[in-house]
Tab-separated table of C-alpha atoms in Angstrom:
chain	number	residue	atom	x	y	z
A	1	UNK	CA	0.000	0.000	0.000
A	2	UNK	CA	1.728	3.395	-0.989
A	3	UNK	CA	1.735	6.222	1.425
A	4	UNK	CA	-1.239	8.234	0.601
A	5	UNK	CA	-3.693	5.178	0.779
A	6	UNK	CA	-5.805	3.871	3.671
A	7	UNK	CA	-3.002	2.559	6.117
A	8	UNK	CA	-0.705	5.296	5.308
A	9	UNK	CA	-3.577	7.719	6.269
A	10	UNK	CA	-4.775	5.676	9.430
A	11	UNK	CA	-1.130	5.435	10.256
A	12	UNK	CA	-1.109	8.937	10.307
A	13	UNK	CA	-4.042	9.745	11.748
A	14	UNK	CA	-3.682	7.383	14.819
A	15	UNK	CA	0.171	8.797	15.477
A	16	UNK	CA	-1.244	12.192	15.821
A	17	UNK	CA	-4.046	11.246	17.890
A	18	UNK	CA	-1.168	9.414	20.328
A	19	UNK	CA	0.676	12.709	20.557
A	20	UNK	CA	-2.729	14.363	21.654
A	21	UNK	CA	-3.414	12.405	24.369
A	22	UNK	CA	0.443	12.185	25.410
A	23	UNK	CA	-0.096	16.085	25.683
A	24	UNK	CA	-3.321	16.184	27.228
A	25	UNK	CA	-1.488	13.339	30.341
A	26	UNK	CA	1.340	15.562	30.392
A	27	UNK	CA	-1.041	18.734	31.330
A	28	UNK	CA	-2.954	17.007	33.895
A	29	UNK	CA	0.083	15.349	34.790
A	30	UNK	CA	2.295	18.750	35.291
A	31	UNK	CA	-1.061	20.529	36.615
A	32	UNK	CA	-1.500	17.843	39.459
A	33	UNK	CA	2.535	18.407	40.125
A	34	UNK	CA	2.453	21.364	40.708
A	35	UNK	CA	-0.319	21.946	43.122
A	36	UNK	CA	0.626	18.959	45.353
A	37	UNK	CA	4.236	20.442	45.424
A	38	UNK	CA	2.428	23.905	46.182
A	39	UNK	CA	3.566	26.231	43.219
A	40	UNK	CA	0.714	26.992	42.167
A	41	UNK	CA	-2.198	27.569	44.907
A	42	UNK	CA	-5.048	29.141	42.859
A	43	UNK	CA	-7.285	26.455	42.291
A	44	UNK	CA	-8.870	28.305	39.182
A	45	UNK	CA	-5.127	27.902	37.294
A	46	UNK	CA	-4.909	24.354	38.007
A	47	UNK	CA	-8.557	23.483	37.252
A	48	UNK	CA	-8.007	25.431	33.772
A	49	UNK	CA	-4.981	23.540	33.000
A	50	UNK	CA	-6.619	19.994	33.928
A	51	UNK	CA	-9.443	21.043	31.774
A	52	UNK	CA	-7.671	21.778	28.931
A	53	UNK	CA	-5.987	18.143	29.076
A	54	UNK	CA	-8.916	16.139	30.145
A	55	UNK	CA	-10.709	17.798	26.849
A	56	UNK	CA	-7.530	17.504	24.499
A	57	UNK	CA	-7.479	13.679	25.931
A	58	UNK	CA	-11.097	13.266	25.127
A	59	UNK	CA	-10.788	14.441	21.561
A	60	UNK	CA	-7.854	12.682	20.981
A	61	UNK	CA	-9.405	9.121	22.225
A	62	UNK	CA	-12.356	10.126	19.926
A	63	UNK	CA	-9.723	10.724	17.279
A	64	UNK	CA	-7.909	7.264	17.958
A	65	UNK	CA	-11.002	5.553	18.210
A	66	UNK	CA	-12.776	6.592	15.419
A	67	UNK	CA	-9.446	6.137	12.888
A	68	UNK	CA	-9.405	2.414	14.196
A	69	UNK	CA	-12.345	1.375	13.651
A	70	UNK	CA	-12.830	3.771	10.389
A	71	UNK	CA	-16.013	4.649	12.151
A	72	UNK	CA	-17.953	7.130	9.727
A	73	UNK	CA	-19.441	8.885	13.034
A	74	UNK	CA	-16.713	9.670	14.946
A	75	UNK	CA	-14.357	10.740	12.534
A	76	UNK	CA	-17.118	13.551	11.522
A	77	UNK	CA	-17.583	14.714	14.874
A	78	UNK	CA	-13.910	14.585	15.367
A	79	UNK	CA	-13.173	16.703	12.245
A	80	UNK	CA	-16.363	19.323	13.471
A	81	UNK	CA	-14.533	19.824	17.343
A	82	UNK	CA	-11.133	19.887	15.958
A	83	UNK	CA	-11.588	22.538	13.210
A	84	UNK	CA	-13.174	24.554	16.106
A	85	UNK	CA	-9.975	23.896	18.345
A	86	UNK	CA	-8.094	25.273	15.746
A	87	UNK	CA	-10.169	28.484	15.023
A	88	UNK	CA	-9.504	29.337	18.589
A	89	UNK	CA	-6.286	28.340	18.817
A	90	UNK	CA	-5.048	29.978	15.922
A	91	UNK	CA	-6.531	33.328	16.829
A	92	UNK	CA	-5.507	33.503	20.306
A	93	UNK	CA	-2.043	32.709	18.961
A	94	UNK	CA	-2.171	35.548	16.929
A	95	UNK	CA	-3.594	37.808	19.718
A	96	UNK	CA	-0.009	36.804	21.421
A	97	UNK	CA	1.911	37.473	18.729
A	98	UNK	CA	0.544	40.845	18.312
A	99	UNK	CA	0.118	42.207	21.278
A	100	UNK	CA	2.304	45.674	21.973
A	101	UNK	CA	3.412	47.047	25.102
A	102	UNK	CA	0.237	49.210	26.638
A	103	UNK	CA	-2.134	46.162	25.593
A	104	UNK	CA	0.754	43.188	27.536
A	105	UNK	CA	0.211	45.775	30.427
A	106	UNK	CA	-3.492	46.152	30.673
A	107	UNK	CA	-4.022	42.063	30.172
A	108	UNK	CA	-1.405	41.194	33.222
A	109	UNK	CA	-3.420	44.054	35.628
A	110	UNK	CA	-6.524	42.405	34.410
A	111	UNK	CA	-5.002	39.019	35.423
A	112	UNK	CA	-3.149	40.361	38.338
A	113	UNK	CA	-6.700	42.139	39.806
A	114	UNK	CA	-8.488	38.311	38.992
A	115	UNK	CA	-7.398	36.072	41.807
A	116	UNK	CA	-5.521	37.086	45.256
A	117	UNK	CA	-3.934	33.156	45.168
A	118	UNK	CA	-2.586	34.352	41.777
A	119	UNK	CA	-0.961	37.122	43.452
A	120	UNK	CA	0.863	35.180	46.253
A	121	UNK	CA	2.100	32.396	44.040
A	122	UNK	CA	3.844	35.249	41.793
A	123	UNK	CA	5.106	36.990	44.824
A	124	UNK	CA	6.767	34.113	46.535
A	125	UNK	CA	7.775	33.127	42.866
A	126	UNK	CA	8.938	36.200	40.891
A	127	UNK	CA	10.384	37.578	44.800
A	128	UNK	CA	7.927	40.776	44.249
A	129	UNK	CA	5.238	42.746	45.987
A	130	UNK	CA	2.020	43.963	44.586
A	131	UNK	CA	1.673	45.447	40.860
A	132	UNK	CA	1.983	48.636	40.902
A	133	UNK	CA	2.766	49.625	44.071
A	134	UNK	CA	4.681	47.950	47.076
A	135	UNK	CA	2.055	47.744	49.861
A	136	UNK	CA	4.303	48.443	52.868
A	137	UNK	CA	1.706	48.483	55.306
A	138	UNK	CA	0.157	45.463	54.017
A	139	UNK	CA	1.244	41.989	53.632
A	140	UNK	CA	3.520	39.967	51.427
A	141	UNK	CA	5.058	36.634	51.134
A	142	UNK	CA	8.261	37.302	48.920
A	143	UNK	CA	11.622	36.943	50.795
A	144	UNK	CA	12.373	40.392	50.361
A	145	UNK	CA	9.574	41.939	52.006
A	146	UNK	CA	11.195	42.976	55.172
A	147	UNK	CA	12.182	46.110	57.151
A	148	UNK	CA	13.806	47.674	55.169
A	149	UNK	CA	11.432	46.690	52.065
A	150	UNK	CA	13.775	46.413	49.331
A	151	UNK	CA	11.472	44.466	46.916
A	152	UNK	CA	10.844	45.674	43.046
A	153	UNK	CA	6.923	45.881	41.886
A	154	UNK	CA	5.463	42.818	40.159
A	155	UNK	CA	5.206	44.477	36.829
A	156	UNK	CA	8.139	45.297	36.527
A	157	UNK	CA	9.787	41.805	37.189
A	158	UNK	CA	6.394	40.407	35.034
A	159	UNK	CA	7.625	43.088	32.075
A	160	UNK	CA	10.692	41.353	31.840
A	161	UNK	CA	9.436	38.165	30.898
A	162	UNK	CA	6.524	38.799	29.308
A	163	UNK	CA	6.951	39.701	25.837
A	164	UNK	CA	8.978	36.521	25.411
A	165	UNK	CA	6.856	34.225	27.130
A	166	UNK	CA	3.740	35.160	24.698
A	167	UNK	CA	5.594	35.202	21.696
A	168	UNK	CA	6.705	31.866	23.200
A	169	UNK	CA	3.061	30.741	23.409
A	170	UNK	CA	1.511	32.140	20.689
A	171	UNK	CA	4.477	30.074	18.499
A	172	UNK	CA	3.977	27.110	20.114
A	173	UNK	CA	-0.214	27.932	19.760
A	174	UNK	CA	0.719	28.451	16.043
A	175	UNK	CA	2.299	25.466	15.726
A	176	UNK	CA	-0.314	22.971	17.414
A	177	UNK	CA	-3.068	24.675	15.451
A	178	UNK	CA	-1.281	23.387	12.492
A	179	UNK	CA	-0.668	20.077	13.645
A	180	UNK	CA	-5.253	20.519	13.847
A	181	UNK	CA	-5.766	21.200	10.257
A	182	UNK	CA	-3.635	18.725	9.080
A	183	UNK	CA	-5.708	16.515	11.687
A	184	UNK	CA	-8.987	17.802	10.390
A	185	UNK	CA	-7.451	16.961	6.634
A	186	UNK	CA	-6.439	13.251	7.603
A	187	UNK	CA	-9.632	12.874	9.489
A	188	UNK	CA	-11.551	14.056	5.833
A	189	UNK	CA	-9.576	12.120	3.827
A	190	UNK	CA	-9.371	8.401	5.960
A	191	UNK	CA	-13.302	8.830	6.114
A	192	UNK	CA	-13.205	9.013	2.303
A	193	UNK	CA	-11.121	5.806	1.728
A	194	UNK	CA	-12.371	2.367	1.531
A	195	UNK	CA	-11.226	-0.076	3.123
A	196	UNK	CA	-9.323	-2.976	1.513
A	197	UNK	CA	-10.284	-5.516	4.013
A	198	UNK	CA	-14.152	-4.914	3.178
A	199	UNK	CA	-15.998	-6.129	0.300
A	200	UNK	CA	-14.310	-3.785	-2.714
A	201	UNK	CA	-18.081	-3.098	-3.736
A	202	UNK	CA	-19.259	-1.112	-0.997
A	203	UNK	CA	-17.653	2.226	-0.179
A	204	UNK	CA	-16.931	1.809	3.092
């Protein structure tokens, strides 16, 4: 059979679905890490994050499941979610691409102002106190919040990392949402194939 033809494309199709789900295990997987080692304490970050690979696992199994069993049904609602995945995907990886200064600003306040466990994990992380402004009266859990307070504002230690970070993740985005279409394409072509192993007058 010559690459191109049903066991090429199942081939294909099921190889990419295994990479899926090895990246959906590995989210949950560094998610779970890192709130029983007690980086991250917002529960909100960690839920997101074992979303996201519960649902990537999920589509994936669909994925691997429908290209085994060349199963008409699956594949189609595979193809349907997937193309959607990659809509999103690919636009929010643009949004992180473009972003300038003034608009990286205003989206880490608005993340900042979300979620006070947010706040402490980058404070104890990044060795910072508050955004803006270093709360001296207030409270802080970075190392360097101490009489004298000699600690730098968050946004400025945030600033320093974050244009590279999103143009990190937007490539990365960019890259995965390409990896989608040519999952959506496999998906459309395998359905259209019929099998050799069933009777050569039916289509499928």
């Amino acid at each position: 059979m010559v690459c191109g033809g049903f066991i090429c494309t199942k081939n294909a199709l099921c190889a990419l679905n295994i990479v899926y789900v090895l990246v959906g295990l590995l989210l949950i997987g560094v998610a779970g890490w890192g709130k029983w080692l007690d980086l991250v304490s917002s529960i909100r970050v960690v839920a997101g994050v074992i979303g996201v690979g519960v649902f990537l696992f999920v589509v994936a199994f669909v994925g691997l499941c429908g290209a085994l069993k060349h199963h008409q049904v699956l594949l189609f609602f595979y193809m349907i979610i997937l193309f959607i995945v990659f809509v999103v995907q690919f636009s929010v990886s643009c949004a992180c691409l473009a972003l300038n200064k003034e608009q990286q600003n205003h989206l880490l306040e608005v993340g900042w102002n979300k979620s006070e466990a947010t706040q402490r994990d980058l404070e104890k992380t990044l060795d910072c106190c508050g955004f803006f402004h270093v709360p001296v009266n207030g409270t802080c859990p970075a190392r360097c919040f101490h009489s004298p307070v000699t600690c730098n504002t968050c946004s400025e230690s945030i600033q320093q990392y974050a244009g590279g970070v999103l143009r990190f993740v937007g490539g990365i985005g960019l890259f995965f949402s390409f990896t989608e279409i040519l999952g959506v394409w496999l998906a459309h072509r395998y359905r259209n194939i019929k099998d050799p192993r069933t009777n050569p007058g039916a289509f499928l």
